[in-house]
mmCIF file of C-alpha atoms in Angstrom:
data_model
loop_
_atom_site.group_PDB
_atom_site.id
_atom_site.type_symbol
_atom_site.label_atom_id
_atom_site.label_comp_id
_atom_site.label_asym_id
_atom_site.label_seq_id
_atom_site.Cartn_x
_atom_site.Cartn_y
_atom_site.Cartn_z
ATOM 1 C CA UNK A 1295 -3.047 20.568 10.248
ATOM 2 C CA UNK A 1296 -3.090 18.132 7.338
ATOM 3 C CA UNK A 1297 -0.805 15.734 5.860
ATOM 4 C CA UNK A 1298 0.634 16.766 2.401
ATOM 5 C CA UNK A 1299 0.597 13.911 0.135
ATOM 6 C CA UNK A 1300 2.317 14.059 -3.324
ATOM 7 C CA UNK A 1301 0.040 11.296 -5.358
ATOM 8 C CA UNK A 1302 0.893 8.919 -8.379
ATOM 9 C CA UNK A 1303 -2.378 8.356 -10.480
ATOM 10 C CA UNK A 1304 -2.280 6.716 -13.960
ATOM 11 C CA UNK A 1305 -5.623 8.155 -14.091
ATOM 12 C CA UNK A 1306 -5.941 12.160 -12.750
ATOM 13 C CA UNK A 1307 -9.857 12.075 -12.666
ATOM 14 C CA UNK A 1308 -10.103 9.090 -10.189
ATOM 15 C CA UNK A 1309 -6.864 10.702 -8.229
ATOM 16 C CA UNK A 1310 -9.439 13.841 -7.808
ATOM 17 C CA UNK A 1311 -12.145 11.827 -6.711
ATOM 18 C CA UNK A 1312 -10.413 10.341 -3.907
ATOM 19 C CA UNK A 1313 -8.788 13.394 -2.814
ATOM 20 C CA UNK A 1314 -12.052 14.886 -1.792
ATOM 21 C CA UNK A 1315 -13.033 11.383 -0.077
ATOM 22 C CA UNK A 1316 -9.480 11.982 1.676
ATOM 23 C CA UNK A 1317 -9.838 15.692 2.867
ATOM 24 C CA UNK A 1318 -12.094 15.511 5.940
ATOM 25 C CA UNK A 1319 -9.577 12.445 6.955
ATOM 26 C CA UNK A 1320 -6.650 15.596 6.869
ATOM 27 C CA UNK A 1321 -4.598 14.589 3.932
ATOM 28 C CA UNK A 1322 -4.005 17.204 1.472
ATOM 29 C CA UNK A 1323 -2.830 15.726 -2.300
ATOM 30 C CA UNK A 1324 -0.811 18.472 -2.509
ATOM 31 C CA UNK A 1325 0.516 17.143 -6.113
ATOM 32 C CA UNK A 1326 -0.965 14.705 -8.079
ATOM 33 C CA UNK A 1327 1.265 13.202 -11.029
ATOM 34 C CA UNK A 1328 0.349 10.357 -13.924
ATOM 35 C CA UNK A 1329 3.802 9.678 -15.192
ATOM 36 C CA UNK A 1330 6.949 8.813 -13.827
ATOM 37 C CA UNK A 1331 8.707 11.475 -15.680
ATOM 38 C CA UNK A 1332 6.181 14.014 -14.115
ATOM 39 C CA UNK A 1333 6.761 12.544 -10.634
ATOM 40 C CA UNK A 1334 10.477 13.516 -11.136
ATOM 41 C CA UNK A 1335 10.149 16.688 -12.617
ATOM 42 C CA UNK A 1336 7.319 17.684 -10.025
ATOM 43 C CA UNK A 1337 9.510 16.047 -6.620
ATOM 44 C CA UNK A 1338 13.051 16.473 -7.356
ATOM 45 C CA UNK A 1339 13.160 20.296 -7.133
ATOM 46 C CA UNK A 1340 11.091 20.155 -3.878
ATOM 47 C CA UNK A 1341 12.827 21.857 -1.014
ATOM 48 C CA UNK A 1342 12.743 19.331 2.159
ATOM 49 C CA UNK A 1343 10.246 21.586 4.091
ATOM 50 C CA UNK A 1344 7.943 21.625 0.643
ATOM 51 C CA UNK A 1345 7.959 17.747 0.635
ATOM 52 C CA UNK A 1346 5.309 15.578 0.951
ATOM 53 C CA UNK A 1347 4.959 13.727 3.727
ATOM 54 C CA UNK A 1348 4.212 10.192 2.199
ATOM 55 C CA UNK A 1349 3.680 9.613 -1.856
ATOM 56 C CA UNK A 1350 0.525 7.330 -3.044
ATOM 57 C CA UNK A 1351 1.258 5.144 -5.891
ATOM 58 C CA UNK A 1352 -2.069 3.995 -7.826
ATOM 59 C CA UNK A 1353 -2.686 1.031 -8.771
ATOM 60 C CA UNK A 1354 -2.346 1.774 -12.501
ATOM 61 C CA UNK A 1355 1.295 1.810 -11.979
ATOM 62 C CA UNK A 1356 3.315 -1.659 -12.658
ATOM 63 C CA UNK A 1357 6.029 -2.831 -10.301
ATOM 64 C CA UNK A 1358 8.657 -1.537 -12.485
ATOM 65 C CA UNK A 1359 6.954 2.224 -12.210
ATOM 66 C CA UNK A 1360 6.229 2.025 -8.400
ATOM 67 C CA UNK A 1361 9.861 1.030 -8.021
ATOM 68 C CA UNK A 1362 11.452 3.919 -9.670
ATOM 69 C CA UNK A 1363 9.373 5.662 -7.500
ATOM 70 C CA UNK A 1364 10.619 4.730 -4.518
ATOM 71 C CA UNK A 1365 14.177 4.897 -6.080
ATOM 72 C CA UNK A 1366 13.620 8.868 -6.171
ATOM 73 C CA UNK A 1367 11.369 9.054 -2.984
ATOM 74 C CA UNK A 1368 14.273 10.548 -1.096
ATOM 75 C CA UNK A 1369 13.165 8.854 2.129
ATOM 76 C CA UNK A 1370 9.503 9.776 2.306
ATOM 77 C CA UNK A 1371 7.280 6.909 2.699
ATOM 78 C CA UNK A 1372 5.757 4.716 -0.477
ATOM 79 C CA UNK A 1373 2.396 3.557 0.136
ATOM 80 C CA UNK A 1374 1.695 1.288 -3.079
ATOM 81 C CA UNK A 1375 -2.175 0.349 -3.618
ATOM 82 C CA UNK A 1376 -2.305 -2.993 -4.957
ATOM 83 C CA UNK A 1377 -3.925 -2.604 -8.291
ATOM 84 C CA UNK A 1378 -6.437 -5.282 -7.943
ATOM 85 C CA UNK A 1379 -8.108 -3.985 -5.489
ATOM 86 C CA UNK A 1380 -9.274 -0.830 -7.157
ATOM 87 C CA UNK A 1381 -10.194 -3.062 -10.276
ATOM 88 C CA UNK A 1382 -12.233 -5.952 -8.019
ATOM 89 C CA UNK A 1383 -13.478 -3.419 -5.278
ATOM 90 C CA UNK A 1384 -13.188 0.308 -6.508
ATOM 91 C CA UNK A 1385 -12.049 3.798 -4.468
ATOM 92 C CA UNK A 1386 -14.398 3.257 -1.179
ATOM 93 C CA UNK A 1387 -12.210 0.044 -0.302
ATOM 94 C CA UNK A 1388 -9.001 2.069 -1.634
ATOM 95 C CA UNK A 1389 -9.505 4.645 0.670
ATOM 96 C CA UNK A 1390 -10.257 1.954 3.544
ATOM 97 C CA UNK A 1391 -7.057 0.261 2.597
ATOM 98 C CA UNK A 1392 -4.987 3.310 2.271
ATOM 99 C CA UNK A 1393 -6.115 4.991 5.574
ATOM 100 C CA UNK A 1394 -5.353 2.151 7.095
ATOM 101 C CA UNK A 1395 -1.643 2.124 5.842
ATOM 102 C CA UNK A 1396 -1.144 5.521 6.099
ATOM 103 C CA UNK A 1397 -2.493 5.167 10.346
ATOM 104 C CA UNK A 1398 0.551 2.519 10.862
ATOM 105 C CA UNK A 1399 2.761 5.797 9.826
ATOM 106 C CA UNK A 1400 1.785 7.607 12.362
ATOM 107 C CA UNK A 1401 2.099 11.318 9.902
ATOM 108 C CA UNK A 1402 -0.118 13.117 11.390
ATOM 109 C CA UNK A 1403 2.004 13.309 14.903
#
């Protein structure tokens, strides 16, 4: 069974790349937002059982956005990728980093 993910990309087209690097690793992006405003109107009406299990902020998104974020995360788990790290190594040391973070959550249990 995978792990849905709801995902926070500035940039949809790279968000779609690395959710087909991410599939055979068995997390689903379930939802993929660029906007704060979309992340709201996309999680808020969730039902708890619909809910991602952990929301990926991109890099693209300031402090300020990744905080508001996690102000509406309703308890799931905030994984924010440091955003020079895609700019100074790009999505293969993303994904390392990510899979890495997302392991010390133990979701797939």
């Amino acid at each position: 069974m995978s792990v849905p993910v709801l995902v926070c990309g500035r940039h949809r087209e790279i968000a779609e790349k690395m959710k087909a690097m991410f599939a055979p690793h068995g997390y689903d992006y379930k939802y993929i937002c660029t906007s704060e405003q979309e992340f709201r109107d996309t999680f808020t009406p969730l039902s708890h059982k619909d809910r991602p299990k952990v929301i990926l902020v991109g890099g693209g998104f300031d402090d300020n956005a990744a905080n508001e974020i996690k102000a509406h995360a309703d308890g799931v788990p905030v994984v924010c990728v440091p955003a020079q790290l895609m700019q100074e190594q790009g999505p293969p040391a993303v994904m390392k980093w990510l899979l890495e973070e997302l392991n010390k959550l133990n979701l797939k249990q």
